[in-house]
Amino acid sequence: MINIEKEIKTTAEKVDAHLNSVLNCEDADLKAVFDAANYSLLSGGKRIRPFIILQFARALGGNEDVALDFAASLEMIHTYSLIHDDLPCMDNDDYRRGKLSNHKAFGEATALLAGDALLTDAFFVLSSANLHPGVLIEAIKLLSYNAGCRGMIGGQVMDMTPELLKDDFERLNKMYSLKTGALIITAAKLGCLAANVLDKKILSSAEEYARNIGVVFQIVDDILDRYGDEKDLGKPVGSDAKNDKTTCLSFISKEEAFEKAKQLTDEAVSSISNIPNNEILTSLAYFLLNRKK
């Protein structure tokens, strides 16, 4: 039986070790921005997006070194978005993962530049992977599209106008799919590309799996924020209600939301039936459905 939590932890350690090597600089004049970038990049976390990349790559017989480069590049993009999200002009958060947010530790200007550096260097890491140039071009197109205004950035823009989400469930789902789901879809498809797989049916299966678990991830987040155990979560519950934030529970009940998440999880698992060695990806889908934190 697969111990999915152990698999996630082991992969996260491997990804962290690789991330330690991607942003090194001995130039004292540049040290401040490298220190700030690494402060957030190496701050831990489950590394779910890198996990998805590596598991698709492994299932399809890919090169792990290539998959790690892809994983590092995506995690750099994700980290830059968190640094910028925390800035006073955005969410104005003082803490991230139990540590001072980047701008609180290094100042707003350095934090802004650290985010810019991670975004830019992510494509240097991605394009340096040892793959055929044609496949690398597809990977660059995929990541840049889904991290840009048609993907993650678009979702963030929608999230900045919460009044438009209050009475529109479809718009809320669109925001979730862009802000959170776009990078999860990117992870699944990058894992296929890391295995040199360009087959449209395989890529479509990976995308459907990722789209569904991305929605599940957000639904479960919404449920845990209202009904979760503070001891498990490690943070107070009820912040969404306190901040008058629109979530899926603004439209449907807890029971309806979980039933929807279960349906999407089953669809995610079914969508990868044509991908060999999919047991860990299947376990991940159910783990995300039933997580308590």
Coordinates of C-alpha atoms in Angstrom, one line a residue:
M1 CA 0.0 0.0 0.0
I2 CA 1.3 3.4 -0.9
N3 CA 2.2 5.8 1.9
I4 CA 1.5 9.0 0.1
E5 CA 2.5 11.3 2.9
K6 CA 5.9 9.6 2.9
E7 CA 6.2 9.8 -0.9
I8 CA 5.4 13.6 -0.7
K9 CA 7.9 14.2 2.1
T10 CA 10.7 12.2 0.3
T11 CA 10.1 14.1 -3.0
A12 CA 10.0 17.4 -1.2
E13 CA 13.4 16.7 0.3
K14 CA 14.8 15.9 -3.2
V15 CA 13.2 19.1 -4.7
D16 CA 14.6 21.2 -1.8
A17 CA 18.1 19.8 -2.3
H18 CA 17.8 20.8 -6.0
L19 CA 16.4 24.3 -5.2
N20 CA 19.4 24.8 -3.0
S21 CA 21.6 24.7 -6.1
V22 CA 19.7 26.9 -8.6
L23 CA 20.3 30.4 -7.1
N24 CA 23.9 30.7 -6.1
C25 CA 26.0 33.9 -6.4
E26 CA 29.4 34.8 -5.0
D27 CA 29.2 38.5 -6.1
A28 CA 28.8 40.5 -2.9
D29 CA 27.2 43.3 -4.8
L30 CA 24.2 41.0 -5.7
K31 CA 24.0 39.2 -2.4
A32 CA 21.0 41.0 -1.1
V33 CA 18.6 40.0 -3.8
F34 CA 19.9 36.4 -3.9
D35 CA 19.4 36.1 -0.1
A36 CA 15.9 37.5 -0.3
A37 CA 14.9 35.1 -3.2
N38 CA 16.3 32.1 -1.4
Y39 CA 14.7 33.1 1.9
S40 CA 11.3 32.5 0.3
L41 CA 12.3 29.8 -2.2
L42 CA 13.7 27.6 0.6
S43 CA 11.0 28.2 3.2
G44 CA 9.6 24.7 2.9
G45 CA 6.1 23.5 2.1
K46 CA 4.7 20.2 0.7
R47 CA 5.9 21.0 -2.8
I48 CA 2.8 19.5 -4.3
R49 CA 3.3 21.1 -7.8
P50 CA 6.9 19.7 -8.1
F51 CA 5.5 16.3 -6.8
I52 CA 3.0 16.2 -9.6
I53 CA 5.8 17.0 -12.2
L54 CA 8.0 14.2 -10.9
Q55 CA 5.3 11.6 -10.6
F56 CA 4.1 12.2 -14.2
A57 CA 7.7 12.1 -15.4
R58 CA 8.4 8.9 -13.5
A59 CA 5.1 7.2 -14.6
L60 CA 6.0 7.9 -18.3
G61 CA 9.7 6.9 -18.0
G62 CA 11.2 10.4 -17.9
N63 CA 14.6 11.6 -16.9
E64 CA 14.5 12.7 -13.2
D65 CA 17.2 15.4 -13.6
V66 CA 15.1 17.0 -16.3
A67 CA 12.0 16.7 -14.1
L68 CA 13.8 18.4 -11.2
D69 CA 14.8 21.3 -13.4
F70 CA 11.2 21.7 -14.5
A71 CA 10.0 21.3 -10.8
A72 CA 12.5 24.0 -9.7
S73 CA 11.4 26.4 -12.4
L74 CA 7.7 26.0 -11.5
E75 CA 8.4 26.4 -7.8
M76 CA 10.3 29.6 -8.5
I77 CA 7.3 31.0 -10.3
H78 CA 5.0 29.9 -7.5
T79 CA 7.3 31.5 -4.9
Y80 CA 7.6 34.8 -6.8
S81 CA 3.8 35.0 -6.8
L82 CA 3.7 34.5 -3.0
I83 CA 6.3 37.2 -2.4
H84 CA 4.3 39.7 -4.5
D85 CA 1.0 38.6 -3.0
D86 CA 2.2 39.5 0.5
L87 CA 3.3 43.0 -0.5
P88 CA 1.4 46.0 1.1
C89 CA -0.1 46.8 -2.3
M90 CA -1.6 43.3 -2.6
D91 CA -2.7 41.3 0.5
N92 CA -0.4 43.1 3.0
D93 CA 0.5 39.9 4.9
D94 CA 3.2 40.0 7.6
Y95 CA 3.9 36.2 7.7
R96 CA 4.2 33.3 5.3
R97 CA 4.6 29.7 6.5
G98 CA 5.4 30.9 10.0
K99 CA 8.1 33.3 9.0
L100 CA 8.2 37.0 8.3
S101 CA 7.0 37.7 4.8
N102 CA 9.7 38.7 2.4
H103 CA 9.1 42.4 2.5
K104 CA 9.1 42.4 6.3
A105 CA 12.4 40.6 6.3
F106 CA 14.2 42.5 3.5
G107 CA 12.1 45.6 2.7
E108 CA 9.6 46.2 0.0
A109 CA 12.0 47.1 -2.8
T110 CA 14.3 44.1 -2.3
A111 CA 11.2 41.8 -2.0
L112 CA 9.8 43.2 -5.3
L113 CA 13.1 42.6 -7.0
A114 CA 13.5 39.1 -5.4
G115 CA 10.1 38.2 -6.9
D116 CA 11.2 39.6 -10.3
A117 CA 14.4 37.6 -10.1
L118 CA 12.6 34.3 -9.4
L119 CA 10.2 34.9 -12.3
T120 CA 13.0 35.6 -14.7
D121 CA 15.5 33.0 -13.5
A122 CA 12.8 30.3 -13.6
F123 CA 13.0 30.4 -17.4
F124 CA 16.8 30.2 -17.3
V125 CA 16.5 27.0 -15.2
L126 CA 13.7 25.6 -17.4
S127 CA 15.5 26.3 -20.7
S128 CA 18.7 24.8 -19.4
A129 CA 17.2 21.3 -18.9
N130 CA 18.8 18.5 -21.0
L131 CA 16.0 18.0 -23.5
H132 CA 15.5 18.4 -27.2
P133 CA 15.1 22.1 -28.0
G134 CA 11.6 21.5 -29.6
V135 CA 10.3 20.0 -26.3
L136 CA 11.9 22.8 -24.3
I137 CA 10.1 25.4 -26.4
E138 CA 6.8 23.7 -25.7
A139 CA 7.7 23.7 -21.9
I140 CA 8.5 27.4 -22.1
K141 CA 5.3 28.2 -23.9
L142 CA 3.3 26.2 -21.4
L143 CA 4.8 27.8 -18.3
S144 CA 4.7 31.4 -19.6
Y145 CA 1.1 31.1 -20.8
N146 CA -0.2 29.6 -17.5
A147 CA 1.8 31.9 -15.3
G148 CA 0.8 35.0 -17.3
C149 CA -2.4 37.2 -17.7
R150 CA -4.3 34.3 -19.2
G151 CA -3.6 32.1 -16.2
M152 CA -2.3 32.8 -12.7
I153 CA -2.0 36.6 -13.1
G154 CA -5.5 36.7 -14.6
G155 CA -6.8 34.9 -11.5
Q156 CA -5.1 37.3 -9.2
V157 CA -6.6 40.2 -11.0
M158 CA -10.1 38.7 -10.6
D159 CA -9.3 38.1 -6.9
M160 CA -8.7 41.8 -6.5
T161 CA -12.3 42.6 -7.4
P162 CA -14.1 40.4 -4.8
E163 CA -17.4 42.4 -5.2
L164 CA -17.7 40.8 -8.7
L165 CA -17.5 37.3 -7.2
K166 CA -20.2 37.6 -4.5
D167 CA -23.2 36.6 -6.6
D168 CA -21.5 34.7 -9.4
F169 CA -20.5 31.1 -8.7
E170 CA -19.2 30.6 -12.2
R171 CA -17.0 33.7 -11.9
L172 CA -15.6 32.4 -8.6
N173 CA -14.8 29.0 -10.1
K174 CA -13.1 30.8 -13.0
M175 CA -10.9 32.8 -10.6
Y176 CA -10.0 29.6 -8.7
S177 CA -9.2 27.7 -12.0
L178 CA -6.8 30.5 -13.1
K179 CA -5.2 31.6 -9.8
T180 CA -4.7 28.1 -8.4
G181 CA -5.5 25.6 -11.1
A182 CA -3.3 27.0 -14.0
L183 CA 0.0 26.1 -12.3
I184 CA -1.3 22.7 -11.2
I185 CA -2.2 22.0 -14.9
T186 CA 1.2 23.2 -15.8
A187 CA 2.8 20.8 -13.4
A188 CA 1.1 17.8 -14.8
K189 CA 1.9 18.7 -18.4
L190 CA 5.5 19.6 -17.6
G191 CA 5.8 16.1 -16.1
C192 CA 4.8 14.7 -19.4
L193 CA 7.2 16.9 -21.3
A194 CA 10.0 16.0 -19.0
A195 CA 9.4 12.4 -20.2
N196 CA 9.6 13.7 -23.8
V197 CA 5.9 12.9 -24.3
L198 CA 4.0 15.2 -26.7
D199 CA 1.1 12.8 -27.4
K200 CA -2.1 14.9 -27.3
K201 CA -4.1 12.2 -25.6
I202 CA -1.6 11.8 -22.8
L203 CA -1.3 15.6 -22.4
S204 CA -5.1 15.9 -22.4
S205 CA -5.4 13.3 -19.7
A206 CA -2.8 15.0 -17.6
E207 CA -4.6 18.3 -18.0
E208 CA -8.0 16.9 -17.0
Y209 CA -6.5 15.2 -13.9
A210 CA -4.8 18.4 -12.8
R211 CA -7.8 20.6 -13.5
N212 CA -10.0 18.4 -11.3
I213 CA -7.6 18.0 -8.4
G214 CA -7.0 21.8 -8.6
V215 CA -10.7 22.5 -8.0
V216 CA -10.7 19.8 -5.2
F217 CA -7.8 21.5 -3.5
Q218 CA -9.6 24.8 -3.4
I219 CA -12.9 23.3 -2.3
V220 CA -11.2 21.4 0.6
D221 CA -9.4 24.6 1.5
D222 CA -12.7 26.4 1.8
I223 CA -14.2 23.6 3.9
L224 CA -11.2 23.5 6.2
D225 CA -11.1 27.3 6.7
R226 CA -14.7 27.1 8.1
Y227 CA -14.9 23.6 9.7
G228 CA -11.3 22.4 10.2
D229 CA -9.5 21.6 13.4
E230 CA -7.1 24.5 14.4
K231 CA -4.7 21.9 15.9
D232 CA -4.4 20.2 12.5
L233 CA -4.3 23.4 10.5
G234 CA -1.8 25.2 12.7
K235 CA -3.8 28.4 12.3
P236 CA -7.1 29.8 13.3
V237 CA -10.2 28.8 11.3
G238 CA -12.8 31.2 10.1
S239 CA -10.6 33.8 8.4
D240 CA -12.7 33.7 5.2
A241 CA -15.9 34.5 7.1
K242 CA -14.1 37.1 9.2
N243 CA -12.8 38.8 6.0
D244 CA -16.2 38.5 4.3
K245 CA -14.5 36.4 1.6
T246 CA -16.6 34.7 -1.1
T247 CA -15.9 30.9 -1.2
C248 CA -17.8 27.9 -2.6
L249 CA -19.6 27.7 0.8
S250 CA -21.2 31.1 0.0
F251 CA -23.2 29.2 -2.6
I252 CA -23.5 25.5 -1.5
S253 CA -23.4 23.6 1.8
K254 CA -20.4 21.8 3.3
E255 CA -22.0 18.4 2.3
E256 CA -22.7 19.5 -1.3
A257 CA -19.2 20.9 -1.6
F258 CA -17.5 17.7 -0.4
E259 CA -19.7 15.6 -2.6
K260 CA -18.6 17.7 -5.6
A261 CA -15.0 17.3 -4.5
K262 CA -15.4 13.6 -4.3
Q263 CA -17.0 13.5 -7.8
L264 CA -14.1 15.5 -9.3
T265 CA -11.6 13.3 -7.6
D266 CA -13.1 10.2 -9.1
E267 CA -13.1 11.9 -12.5
A268 CA -9.4 12.9 -12.0
V269 CA -8.5 9.3 -11.3
S270 CA -10.5 8.0 -14.2
S271 CA -8.8 10.5 -16.6
I272 CA -5.3 9.0 -16.1
S273 CA -6.4 5.4 -16.7
N274 CA -4.4 5.5 -19.9
I275 CA -1.2 6.5 -18.1
P276 CA 1.0 3.6 -16.8
N277 CA 2.2 3.4 -13.3
N278 CA -0.4 5.8 -12.1
E279 CA -0.8 4.5 -8.6
I280 CA 0.9 7.3 -6.8
L281 CA -1.0 9.9 -8.8
T282 CA -4.2 8.1 -7.9
S283 CA -3.2 8.1 -4.2
L284 CA -2.4 11.8 -4.4
A285 CA -5.9 12.7 -5.7
Y286 CA -7.6 10.9 -2.7
F287 CA -5.0 12.4 -0.3
L288 CA -5.9 15.9 -1.4
L289 CA -9.6 15.1 -1.1
N290 CA -9.3 13.8 2.5
R291 CA -6.6 16.0 3.9
K292 CA -7.1 17.7 7.2
K293 CA -4.6 20.6 6.8

